[in-house]
PDB file of C-alpha atoms in Angstrom:
ATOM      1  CA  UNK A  67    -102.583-193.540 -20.919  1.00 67.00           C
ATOM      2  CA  UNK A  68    -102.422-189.726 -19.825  1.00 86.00           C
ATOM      3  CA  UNK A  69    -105.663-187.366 -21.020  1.00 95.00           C
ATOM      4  CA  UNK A  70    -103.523-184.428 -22.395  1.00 97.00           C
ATOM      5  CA  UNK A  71    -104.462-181.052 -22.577  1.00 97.00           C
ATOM      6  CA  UNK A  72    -103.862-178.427 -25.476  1.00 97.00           C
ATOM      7  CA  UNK A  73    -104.230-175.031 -25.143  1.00 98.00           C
ATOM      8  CA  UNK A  74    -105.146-172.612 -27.681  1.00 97.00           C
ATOM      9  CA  UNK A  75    -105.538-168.643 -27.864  1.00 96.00           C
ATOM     10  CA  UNK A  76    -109.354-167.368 -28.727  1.00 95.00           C
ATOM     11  CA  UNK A  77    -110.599-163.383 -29.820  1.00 92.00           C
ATOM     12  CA  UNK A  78    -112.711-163.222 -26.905  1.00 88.00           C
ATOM     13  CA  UNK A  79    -112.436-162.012 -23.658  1.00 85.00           C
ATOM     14  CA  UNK A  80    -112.397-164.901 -21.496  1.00 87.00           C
ATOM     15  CA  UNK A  81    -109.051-165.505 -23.183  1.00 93.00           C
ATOM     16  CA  UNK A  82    -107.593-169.139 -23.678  1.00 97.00           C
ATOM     17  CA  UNK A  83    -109.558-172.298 -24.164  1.00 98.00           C
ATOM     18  CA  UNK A  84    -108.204-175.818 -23.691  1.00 98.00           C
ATOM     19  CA  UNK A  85    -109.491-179.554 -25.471  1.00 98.00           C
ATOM     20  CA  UNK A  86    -108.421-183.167 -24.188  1.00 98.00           C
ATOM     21  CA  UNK A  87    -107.215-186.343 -26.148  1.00 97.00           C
ATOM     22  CA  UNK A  88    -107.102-189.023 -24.928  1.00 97.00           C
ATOM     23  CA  UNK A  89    -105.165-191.965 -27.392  1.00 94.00           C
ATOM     24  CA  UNK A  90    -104.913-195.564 -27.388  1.00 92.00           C
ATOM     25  CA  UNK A  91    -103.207-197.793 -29.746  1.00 90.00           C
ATOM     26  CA  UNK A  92    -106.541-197.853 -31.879  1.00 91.00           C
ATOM     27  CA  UNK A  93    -107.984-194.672 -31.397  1.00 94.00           C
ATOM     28  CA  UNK A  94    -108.236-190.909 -30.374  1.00 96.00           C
ATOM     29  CA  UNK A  95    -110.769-189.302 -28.177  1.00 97.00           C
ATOM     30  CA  UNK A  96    -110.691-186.106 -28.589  1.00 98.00           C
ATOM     31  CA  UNK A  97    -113.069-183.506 -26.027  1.00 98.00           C
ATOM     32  CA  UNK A  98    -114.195-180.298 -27.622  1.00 98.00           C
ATOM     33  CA  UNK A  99    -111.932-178.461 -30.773  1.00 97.00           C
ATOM     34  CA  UNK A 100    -110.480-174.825 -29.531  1.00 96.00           C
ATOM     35  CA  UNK A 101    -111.653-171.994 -31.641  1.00 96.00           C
ATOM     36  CA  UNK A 102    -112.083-171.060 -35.306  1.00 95.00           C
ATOM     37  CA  UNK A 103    -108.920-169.149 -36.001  1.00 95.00           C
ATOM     38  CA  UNK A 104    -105.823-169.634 -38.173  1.00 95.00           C
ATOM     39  CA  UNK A 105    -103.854-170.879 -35.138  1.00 96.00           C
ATOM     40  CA  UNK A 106    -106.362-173.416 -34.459  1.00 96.00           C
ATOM     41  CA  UNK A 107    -106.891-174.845 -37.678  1.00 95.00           C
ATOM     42  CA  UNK A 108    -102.821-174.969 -38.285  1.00 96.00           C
ATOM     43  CA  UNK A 109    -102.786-176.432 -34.739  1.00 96.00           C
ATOM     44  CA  UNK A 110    -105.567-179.150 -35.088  1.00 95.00           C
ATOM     45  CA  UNK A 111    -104.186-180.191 -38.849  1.00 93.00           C
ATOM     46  CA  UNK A 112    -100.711-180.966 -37.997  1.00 93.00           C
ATOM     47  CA  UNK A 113    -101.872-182.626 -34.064  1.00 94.00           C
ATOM     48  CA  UNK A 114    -104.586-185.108 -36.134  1.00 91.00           C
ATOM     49  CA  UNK A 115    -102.440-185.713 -39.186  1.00 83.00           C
ATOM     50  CA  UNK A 116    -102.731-189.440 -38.922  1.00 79.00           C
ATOM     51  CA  UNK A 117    -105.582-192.076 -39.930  1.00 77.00           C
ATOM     52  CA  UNK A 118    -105.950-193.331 -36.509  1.00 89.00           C
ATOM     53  CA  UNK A 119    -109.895-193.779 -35.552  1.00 94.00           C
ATOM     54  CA  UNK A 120    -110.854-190.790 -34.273  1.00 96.00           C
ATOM     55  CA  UNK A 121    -114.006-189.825 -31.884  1.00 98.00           C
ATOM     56  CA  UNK A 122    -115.213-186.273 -31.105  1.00 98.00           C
ATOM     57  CA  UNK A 123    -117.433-185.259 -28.201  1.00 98.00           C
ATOM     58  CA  UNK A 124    -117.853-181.338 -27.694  1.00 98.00           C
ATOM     59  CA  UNK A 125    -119.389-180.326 -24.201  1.00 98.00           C
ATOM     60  CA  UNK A 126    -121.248-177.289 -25.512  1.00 97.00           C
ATOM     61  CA  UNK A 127    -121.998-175.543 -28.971  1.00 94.00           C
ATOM     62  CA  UNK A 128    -119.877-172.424 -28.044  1.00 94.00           C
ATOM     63  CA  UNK A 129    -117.249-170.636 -30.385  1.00 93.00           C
ATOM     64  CA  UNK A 130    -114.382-171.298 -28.571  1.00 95.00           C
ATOM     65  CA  UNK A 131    -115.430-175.010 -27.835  1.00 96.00           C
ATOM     66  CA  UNK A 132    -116.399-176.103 -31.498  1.00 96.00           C
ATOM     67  CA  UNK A 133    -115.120-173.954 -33.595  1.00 95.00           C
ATOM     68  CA  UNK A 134    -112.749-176.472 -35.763  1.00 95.00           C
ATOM     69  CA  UNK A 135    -115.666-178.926 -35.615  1.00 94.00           C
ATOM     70  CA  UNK A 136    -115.845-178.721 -39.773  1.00 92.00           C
ATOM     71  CA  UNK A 137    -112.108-179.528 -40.071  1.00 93.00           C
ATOM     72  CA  UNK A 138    -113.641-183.255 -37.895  1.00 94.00           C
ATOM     73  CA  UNK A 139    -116.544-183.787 -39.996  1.00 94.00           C
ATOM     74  CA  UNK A 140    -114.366-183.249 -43.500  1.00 92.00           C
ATOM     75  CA  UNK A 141    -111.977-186.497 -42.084  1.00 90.00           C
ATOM     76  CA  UNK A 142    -113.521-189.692 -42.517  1.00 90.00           C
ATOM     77  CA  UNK A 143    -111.538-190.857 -39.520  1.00 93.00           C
ATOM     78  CA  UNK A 144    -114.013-189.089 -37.017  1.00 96.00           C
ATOM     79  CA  UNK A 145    -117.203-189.832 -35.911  1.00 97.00           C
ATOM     80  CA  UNK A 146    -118.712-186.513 -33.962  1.00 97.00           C
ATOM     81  CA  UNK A 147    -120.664-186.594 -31.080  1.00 98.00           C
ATOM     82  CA  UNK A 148    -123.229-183.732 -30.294  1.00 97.00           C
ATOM     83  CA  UNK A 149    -125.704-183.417 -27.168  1.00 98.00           C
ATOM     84  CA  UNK A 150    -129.583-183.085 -28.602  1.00 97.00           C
ATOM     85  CA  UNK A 151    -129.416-179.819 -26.864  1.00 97.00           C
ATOM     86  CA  UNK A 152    -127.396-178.731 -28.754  1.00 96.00           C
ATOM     87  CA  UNK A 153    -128.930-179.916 -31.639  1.00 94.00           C
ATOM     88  CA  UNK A 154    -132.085-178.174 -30.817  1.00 94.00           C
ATOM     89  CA  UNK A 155    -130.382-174.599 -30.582  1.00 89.00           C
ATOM     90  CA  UNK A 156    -129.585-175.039 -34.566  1.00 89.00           C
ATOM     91  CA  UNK A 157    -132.818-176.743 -35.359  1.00 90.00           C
ATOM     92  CA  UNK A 158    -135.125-174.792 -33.644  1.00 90.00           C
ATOM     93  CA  UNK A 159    -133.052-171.382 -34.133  1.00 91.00           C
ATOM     94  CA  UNK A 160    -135.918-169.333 -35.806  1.00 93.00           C
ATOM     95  CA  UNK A 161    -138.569-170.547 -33.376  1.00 94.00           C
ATOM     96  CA  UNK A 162    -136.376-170.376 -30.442  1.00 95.00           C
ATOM     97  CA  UNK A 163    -135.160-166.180 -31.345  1.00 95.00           C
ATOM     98  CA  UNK A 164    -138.464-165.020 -32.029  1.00 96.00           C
ATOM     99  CA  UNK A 165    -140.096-166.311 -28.389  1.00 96.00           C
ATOM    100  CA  UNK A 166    -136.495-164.606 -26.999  1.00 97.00           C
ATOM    101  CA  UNK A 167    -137.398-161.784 -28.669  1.00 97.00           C
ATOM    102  CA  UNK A 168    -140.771-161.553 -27.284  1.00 97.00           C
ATOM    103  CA  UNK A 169    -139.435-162.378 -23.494  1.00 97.00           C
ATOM    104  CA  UNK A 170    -137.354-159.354 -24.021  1.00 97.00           C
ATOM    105  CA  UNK A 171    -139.358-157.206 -25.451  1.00 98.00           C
ATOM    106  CA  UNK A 172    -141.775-158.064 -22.470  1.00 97.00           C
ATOM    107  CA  UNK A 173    -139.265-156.943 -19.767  1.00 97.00           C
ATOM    108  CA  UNK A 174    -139.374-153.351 -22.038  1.00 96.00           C
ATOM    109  CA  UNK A 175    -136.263-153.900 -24.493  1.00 97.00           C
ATOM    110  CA  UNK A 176    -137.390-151.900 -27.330  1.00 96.00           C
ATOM    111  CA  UNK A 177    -137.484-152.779 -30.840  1.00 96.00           C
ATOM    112  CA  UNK A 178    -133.897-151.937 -32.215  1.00 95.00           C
ATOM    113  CA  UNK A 179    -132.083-153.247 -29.446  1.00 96.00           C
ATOM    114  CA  UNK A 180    -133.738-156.477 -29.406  1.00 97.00           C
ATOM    115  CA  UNK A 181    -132.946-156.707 -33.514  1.00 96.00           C
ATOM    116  CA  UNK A 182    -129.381-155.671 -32.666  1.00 95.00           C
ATOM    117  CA  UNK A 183    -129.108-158.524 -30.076  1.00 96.00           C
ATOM    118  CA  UNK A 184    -131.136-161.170 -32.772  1.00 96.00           C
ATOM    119  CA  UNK A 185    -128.398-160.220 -35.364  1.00 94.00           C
ATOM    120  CA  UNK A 186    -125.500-160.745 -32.390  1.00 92.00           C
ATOM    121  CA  UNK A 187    -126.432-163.826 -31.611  1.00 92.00           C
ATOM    122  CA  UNK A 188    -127.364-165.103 -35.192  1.00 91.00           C
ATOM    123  CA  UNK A 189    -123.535-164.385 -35.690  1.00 88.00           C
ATOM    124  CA  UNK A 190    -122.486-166.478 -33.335  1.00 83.00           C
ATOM    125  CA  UNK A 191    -124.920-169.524 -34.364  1.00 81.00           C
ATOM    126  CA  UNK A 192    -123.724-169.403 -38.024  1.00 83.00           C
ATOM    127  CA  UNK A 193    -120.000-168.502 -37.692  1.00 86.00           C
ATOM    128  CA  UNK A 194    -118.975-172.213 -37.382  1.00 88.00           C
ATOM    129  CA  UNK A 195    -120.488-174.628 -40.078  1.00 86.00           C
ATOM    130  CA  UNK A 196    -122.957-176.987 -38.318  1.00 88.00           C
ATOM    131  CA  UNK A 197    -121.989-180.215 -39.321  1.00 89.00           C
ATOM    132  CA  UNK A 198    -124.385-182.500 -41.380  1.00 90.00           C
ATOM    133  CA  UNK A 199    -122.444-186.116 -39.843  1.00 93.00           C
ATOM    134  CA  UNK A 200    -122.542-186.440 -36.599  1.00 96.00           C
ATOM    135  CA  UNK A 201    -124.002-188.743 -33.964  1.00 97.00           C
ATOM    136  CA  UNK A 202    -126.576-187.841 -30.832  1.00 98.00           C
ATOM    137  CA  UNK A 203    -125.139-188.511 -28.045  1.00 98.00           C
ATOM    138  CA  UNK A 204    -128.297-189.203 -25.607  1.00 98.00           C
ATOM    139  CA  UNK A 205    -128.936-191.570 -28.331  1.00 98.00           C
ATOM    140  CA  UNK A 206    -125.491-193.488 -28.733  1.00 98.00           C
ATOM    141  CA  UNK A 207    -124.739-193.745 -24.904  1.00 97.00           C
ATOM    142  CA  UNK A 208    -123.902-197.963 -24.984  1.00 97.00           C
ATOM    143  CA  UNK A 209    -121.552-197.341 -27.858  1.00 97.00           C
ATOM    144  CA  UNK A 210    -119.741-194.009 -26.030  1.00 98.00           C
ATOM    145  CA  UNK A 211    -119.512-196.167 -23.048  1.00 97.00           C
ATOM    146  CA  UNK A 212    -117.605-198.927 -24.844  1.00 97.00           C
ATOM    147  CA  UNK A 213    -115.030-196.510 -25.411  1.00 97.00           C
ATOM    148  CA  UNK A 214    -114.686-195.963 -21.620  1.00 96.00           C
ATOM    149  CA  UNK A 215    -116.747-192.982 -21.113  1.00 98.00           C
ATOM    150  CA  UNK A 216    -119.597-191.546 -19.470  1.00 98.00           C
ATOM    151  CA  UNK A 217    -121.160-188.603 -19.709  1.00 98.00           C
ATOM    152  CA  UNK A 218    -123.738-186.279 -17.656  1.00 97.00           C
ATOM    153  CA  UNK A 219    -125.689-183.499 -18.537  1.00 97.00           C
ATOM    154  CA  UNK A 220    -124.528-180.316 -16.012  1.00 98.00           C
ATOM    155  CA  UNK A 221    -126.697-177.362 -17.683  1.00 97.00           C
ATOM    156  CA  UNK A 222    -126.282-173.898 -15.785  1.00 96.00           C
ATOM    157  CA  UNK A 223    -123.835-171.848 -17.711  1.00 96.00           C
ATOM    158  CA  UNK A 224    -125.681-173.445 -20.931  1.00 96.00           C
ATOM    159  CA  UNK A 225    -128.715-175.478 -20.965  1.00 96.00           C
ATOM    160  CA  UNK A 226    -126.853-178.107 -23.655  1.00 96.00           C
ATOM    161  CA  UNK A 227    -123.353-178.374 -21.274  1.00 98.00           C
ATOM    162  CA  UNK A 228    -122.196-181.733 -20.907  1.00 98.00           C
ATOM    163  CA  UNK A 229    -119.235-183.405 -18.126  1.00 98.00           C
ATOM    164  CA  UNK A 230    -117.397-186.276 -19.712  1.00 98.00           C
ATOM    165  CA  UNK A 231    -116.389-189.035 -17.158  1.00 98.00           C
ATOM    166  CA  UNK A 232    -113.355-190.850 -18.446  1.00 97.00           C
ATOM    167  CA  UNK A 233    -110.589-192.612 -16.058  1.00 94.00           C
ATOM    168  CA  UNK A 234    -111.031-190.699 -13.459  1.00 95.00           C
ATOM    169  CA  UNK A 235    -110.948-187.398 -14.955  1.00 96.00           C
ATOM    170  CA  UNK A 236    -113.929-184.984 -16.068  1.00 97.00           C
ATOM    171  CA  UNK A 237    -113.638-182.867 -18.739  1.00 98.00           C
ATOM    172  CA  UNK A 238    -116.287-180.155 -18.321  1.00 97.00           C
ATOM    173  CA  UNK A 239    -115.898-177.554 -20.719  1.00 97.00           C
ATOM    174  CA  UNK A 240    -117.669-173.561 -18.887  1.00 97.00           C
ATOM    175  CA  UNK A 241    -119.430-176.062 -16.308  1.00 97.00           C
ATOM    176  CA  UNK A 242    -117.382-175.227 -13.482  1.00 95.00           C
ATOM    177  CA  UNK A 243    -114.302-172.456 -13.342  1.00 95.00           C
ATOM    178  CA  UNK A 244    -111.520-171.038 -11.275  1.00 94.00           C
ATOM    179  CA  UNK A 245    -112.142-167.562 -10.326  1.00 92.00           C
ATOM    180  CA  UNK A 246    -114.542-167.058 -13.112  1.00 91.00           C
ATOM    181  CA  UNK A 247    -118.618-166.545 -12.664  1.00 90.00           C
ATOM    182  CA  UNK A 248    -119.975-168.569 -16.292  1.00 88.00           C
ATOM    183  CA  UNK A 249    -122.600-166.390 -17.394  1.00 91.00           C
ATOM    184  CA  UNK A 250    -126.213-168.191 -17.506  1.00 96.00           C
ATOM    185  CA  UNK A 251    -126.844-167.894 -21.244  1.00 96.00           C
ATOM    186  CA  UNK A 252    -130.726-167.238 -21.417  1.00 97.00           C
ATOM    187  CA  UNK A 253    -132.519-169.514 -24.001  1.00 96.00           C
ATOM    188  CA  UNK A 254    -135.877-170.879 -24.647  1.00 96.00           C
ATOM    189  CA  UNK A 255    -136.664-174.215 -22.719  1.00 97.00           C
ATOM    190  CA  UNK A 256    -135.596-177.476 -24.959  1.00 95.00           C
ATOM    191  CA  UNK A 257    -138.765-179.273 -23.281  1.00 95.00           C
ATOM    192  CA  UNK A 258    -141.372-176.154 -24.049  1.00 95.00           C
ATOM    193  CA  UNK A 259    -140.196-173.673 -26.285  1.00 93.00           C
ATOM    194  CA  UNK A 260    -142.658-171.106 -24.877  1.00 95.00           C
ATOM    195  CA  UNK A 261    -141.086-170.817 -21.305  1.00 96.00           C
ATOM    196  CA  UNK A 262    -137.582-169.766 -20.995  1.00 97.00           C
ATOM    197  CA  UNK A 263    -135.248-172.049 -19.586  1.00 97.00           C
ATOM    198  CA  UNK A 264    -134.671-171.626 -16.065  1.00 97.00           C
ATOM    199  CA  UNK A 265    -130.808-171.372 -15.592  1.00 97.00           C
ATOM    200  CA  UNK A 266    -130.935-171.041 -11.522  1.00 97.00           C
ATOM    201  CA  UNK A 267    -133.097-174.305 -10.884  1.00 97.00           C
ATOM    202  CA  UNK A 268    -130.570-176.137 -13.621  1.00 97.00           C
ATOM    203  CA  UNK A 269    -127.735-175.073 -12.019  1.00 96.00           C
ATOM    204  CA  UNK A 270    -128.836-176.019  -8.094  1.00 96.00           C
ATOM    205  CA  UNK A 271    -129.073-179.443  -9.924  1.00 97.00           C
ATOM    206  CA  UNK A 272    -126.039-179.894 -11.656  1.00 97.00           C
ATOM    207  CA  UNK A 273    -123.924-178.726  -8.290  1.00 96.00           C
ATOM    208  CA  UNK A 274    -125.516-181.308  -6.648  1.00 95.00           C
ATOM    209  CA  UNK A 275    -123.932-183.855  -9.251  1.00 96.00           C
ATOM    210  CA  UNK A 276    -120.801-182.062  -9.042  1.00 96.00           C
ATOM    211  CA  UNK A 277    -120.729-182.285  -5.011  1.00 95.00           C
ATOM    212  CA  UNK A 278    -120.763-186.009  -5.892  1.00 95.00           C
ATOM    213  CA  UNK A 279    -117.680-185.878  -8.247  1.00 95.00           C
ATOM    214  CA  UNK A 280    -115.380-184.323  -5.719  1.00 92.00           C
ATOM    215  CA  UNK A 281    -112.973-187.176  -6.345  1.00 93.00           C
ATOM    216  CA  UNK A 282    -112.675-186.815  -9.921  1.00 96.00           C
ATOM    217  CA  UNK A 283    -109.504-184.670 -11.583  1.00 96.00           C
ATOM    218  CA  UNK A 284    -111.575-181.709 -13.658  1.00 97.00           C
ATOM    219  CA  UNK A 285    -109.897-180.384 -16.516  1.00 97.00           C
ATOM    220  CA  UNK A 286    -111.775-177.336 -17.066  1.00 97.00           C
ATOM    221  CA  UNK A 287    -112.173-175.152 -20.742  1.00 97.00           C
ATOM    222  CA  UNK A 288    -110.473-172.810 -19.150  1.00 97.00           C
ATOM    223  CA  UNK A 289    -107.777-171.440 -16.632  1.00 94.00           C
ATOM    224  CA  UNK A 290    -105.778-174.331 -15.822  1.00 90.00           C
ATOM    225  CA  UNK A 291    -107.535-175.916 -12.824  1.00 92.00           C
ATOM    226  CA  UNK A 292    -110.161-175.539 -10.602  1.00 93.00           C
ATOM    227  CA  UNK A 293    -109.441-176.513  -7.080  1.00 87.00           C
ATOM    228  CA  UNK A 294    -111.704-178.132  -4.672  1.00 92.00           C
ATOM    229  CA  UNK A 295    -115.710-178.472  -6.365  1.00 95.00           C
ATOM    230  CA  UNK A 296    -116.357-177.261  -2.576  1.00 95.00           C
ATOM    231  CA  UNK A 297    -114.227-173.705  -3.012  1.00 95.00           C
ATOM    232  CA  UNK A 298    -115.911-173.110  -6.158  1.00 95.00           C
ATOM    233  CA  UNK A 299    -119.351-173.657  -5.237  1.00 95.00           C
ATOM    234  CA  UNK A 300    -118.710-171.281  -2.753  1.00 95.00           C
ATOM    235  CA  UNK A 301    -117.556-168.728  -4.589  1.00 95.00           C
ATOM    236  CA  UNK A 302    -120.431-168.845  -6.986  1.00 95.00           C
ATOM    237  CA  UNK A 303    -123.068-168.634  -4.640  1.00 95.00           C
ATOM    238  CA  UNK A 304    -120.528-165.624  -2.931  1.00 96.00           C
ATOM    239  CA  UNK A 305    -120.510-164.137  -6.464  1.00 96.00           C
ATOM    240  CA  UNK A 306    -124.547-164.294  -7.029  1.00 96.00           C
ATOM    241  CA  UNK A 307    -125.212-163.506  -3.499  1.00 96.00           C
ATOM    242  CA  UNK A 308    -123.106-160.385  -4.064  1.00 96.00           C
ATOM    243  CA  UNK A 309    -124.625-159.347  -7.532  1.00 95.00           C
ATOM    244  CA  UNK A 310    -128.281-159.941  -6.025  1.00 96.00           C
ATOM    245  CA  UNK A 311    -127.655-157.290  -3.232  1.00 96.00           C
ATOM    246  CA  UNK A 312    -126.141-155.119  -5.745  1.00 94.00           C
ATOM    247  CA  UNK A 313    -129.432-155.545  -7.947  1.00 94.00           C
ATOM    248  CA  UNK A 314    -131.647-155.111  -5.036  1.00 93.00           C
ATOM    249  CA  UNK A 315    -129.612-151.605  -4.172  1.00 92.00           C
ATOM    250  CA  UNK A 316    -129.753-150.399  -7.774  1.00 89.00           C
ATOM    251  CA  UNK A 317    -133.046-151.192  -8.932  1.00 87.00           C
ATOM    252  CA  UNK A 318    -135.362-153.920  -6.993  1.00 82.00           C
ATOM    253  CA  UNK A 319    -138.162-153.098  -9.268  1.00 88.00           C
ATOM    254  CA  UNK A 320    -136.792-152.197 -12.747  1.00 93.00           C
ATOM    255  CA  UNK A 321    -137.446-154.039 -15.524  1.00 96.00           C
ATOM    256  CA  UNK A 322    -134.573-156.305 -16.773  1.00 96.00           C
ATOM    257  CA  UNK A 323    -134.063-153.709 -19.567  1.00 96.00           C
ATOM    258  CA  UNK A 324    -133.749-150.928 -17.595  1.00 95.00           C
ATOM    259  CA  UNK A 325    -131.239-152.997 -15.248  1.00 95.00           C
ATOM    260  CA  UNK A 326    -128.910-153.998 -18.505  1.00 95.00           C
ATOM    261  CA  UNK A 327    -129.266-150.030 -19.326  1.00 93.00           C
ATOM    262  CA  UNK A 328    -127.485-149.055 -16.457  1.00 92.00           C
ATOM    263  CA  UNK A 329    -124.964-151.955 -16.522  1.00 92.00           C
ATOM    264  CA  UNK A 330    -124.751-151.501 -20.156  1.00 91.00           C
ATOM    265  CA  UNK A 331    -122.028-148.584 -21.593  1.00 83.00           C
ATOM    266  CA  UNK A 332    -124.430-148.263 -24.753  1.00 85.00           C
ATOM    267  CA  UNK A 333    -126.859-151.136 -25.188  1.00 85.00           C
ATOM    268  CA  UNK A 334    -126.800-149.731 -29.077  1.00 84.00           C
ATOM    269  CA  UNK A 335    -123.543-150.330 -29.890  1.00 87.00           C
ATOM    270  CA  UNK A 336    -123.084-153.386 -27.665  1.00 89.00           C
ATOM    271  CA  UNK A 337    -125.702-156.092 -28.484  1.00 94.00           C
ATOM    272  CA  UNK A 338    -123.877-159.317 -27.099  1.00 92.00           C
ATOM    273  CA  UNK A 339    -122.782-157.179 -24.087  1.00 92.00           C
ATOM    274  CA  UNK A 340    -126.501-156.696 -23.338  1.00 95.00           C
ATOM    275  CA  UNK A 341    -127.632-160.192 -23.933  1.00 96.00           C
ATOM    276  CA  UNK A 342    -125.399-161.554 -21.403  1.00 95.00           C
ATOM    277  CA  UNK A 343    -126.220-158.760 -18.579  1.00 95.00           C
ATOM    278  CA  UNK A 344    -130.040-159.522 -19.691  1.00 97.00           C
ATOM    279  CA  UNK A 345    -128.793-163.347 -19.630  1.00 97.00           C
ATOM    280  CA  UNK A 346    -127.494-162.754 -16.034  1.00 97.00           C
ATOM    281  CA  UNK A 347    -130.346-160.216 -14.680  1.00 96.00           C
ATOM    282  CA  UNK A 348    -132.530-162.940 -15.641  1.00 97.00           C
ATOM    283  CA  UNK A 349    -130.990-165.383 -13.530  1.00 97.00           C
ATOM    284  CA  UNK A 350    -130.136-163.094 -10.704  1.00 96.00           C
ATOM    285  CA  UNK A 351    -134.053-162.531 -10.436  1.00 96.00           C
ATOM    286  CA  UNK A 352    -134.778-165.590 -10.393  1.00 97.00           C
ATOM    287  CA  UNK A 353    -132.096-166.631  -7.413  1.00 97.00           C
ATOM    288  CA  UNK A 354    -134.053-163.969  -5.769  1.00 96.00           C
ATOM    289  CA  UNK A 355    -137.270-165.555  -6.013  1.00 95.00           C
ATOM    290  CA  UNK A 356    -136.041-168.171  -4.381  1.00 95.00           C
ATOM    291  CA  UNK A 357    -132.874-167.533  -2.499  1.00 95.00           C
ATOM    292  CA  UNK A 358    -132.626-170.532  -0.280  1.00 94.00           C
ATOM    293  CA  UNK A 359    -132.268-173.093  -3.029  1.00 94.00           C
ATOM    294  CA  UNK A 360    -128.651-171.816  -3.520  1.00 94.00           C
ATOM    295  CA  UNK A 361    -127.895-171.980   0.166  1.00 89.00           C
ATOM    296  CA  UNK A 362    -128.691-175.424  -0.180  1.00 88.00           C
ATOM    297  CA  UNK A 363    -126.087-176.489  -2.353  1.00 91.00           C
ATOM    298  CA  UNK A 364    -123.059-175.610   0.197  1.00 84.00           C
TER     299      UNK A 364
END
């Protein structure tokens, strides 16, 4: 049995977005669900129009990775499978968004442009239906790996992303990209929701796992491969290396607003523009802290 890949078109700017099946004569695993668009819901109803036993694992709570996931949970042929970090971004939304908000407003974001980024990111939290059936994953891991897979949690890009080991292969969704730098989405800390979660430290971590998997075929959420795990490691560190001397050169000692500011066309009229250059100042800063970690990894 081949994992096949299917390919859909998204509105955002990191353009398409793949998800795997993988069928047997008894079921269909399917990794992650494309977007929520028209194309994607005609796509996904006429692909799963069958009553074949169906299971669904998504790799991160993203738009582009989830977005069909209420067309799954409406079939009673699917069982869904979410990470409990994920879980805890939709649980914990309200607590986790006002400590963000404080963090920001700490590194001198002022009032309306932290409300402006709230309401951004409140958008994209609510514009999929969270399901109300699923299963945990942590919690269902001898029953996943009847069905021939394993999983490992590789947060970096997202502190909820998840790698799925099947045959071989590893599907892993924003984890690791050709020619593209994932953005370290800043968040709260699932294990203490009054520290933020440290991207940089999570990601030295999960390359280390990945510099174990150089065997494995990765089929990546998006572009169509990703080469060597050694070629992109070193191009991220190339890429962060390169946007920490650019920080250092532009403003060593600003504040992270006052960095997005001048990265930022209008942080006004741009709020999810500005929480992902706040998102990757954050990180940035925190690689310089500590820049020898990242050497470590190559």
């Amino acid at each position: 049995m081949q994992i096949k890949k299917h390919t859909l078109q998204t509105p955002y700017p990191v353009g398409p977005v793949h998800f795997y099946t993988y069928e047997t004569d008894r079921y269909v695993l399917i990794f992650d669900t494309g977007p929520r668009t028209e194309e994607a819901a005609k796509y996904v109803e006429e692909l799963f129009d069958n009553k074949k036993q169906k299971f669904l694992f998504i790799t991160h709570c993203h738009v582009d990775h989830y977005g069909m996931l209420d067309f799954f949970e409406r079939r009673d042929d699917t069982e869904i499978f979410i990470s409990k970090y994920d879980l805890f971004k939709f649980d914990k939304v309200d607590e986790r968004l006002e400590k963000l908000k404080r963090l920001l407003a700490g590194e001198g974001f002022p009032e309306n442009i932290i409300s402006s980024v709230e309401g951004s990111l409140r958008y994209f939290k609510y514009s999929v239906p969270f399901p109300k059936r699923y299963n945990v994953l942590e919690e269902n891991e001898n029953y996943v790996s009847e069905l021939g897979i394993a999983f490992e949690r590789c947060p970096g890009h997202s502190q909820s992303d998840i790698l799925y080991k099947i045959n071989g292969s590893a599907v892993s969704g924003d984890i690791i990209l050709r020619n593209i730098f994932q953005t370290p989405l800043l968040d709260m800390d699932f294990y203490d929701t009054d520290r933020r979660f440290k991207n940089y430290d999570a990601f030295i971590n999960t390359a280390m796992k990945l510099k174990s998997m150089k065997n494995y075929n990765f089929l990546p959420g998006h572009r169509d491969y990703i080469g060597s795990v050694d070629e992109r490691l070193r191009f991220y560190v190339r890429k962060v290396k390169d946007r920490a001397a650019f920080l250092e050169e532009m403003c060593s000692e600003c504040t992270v607003y006052e960095v997005v500011k001048k990265l930022v066309n209008d942080v006004t009229e741009n709020p999810f523009s500005t929480y992902i250059k706040a998102s990757e100042t954050f990180f940035i800063k925190d690689y310089l802290s500590s820049p020898s970690k990242l050497d470590g990894i190559l």
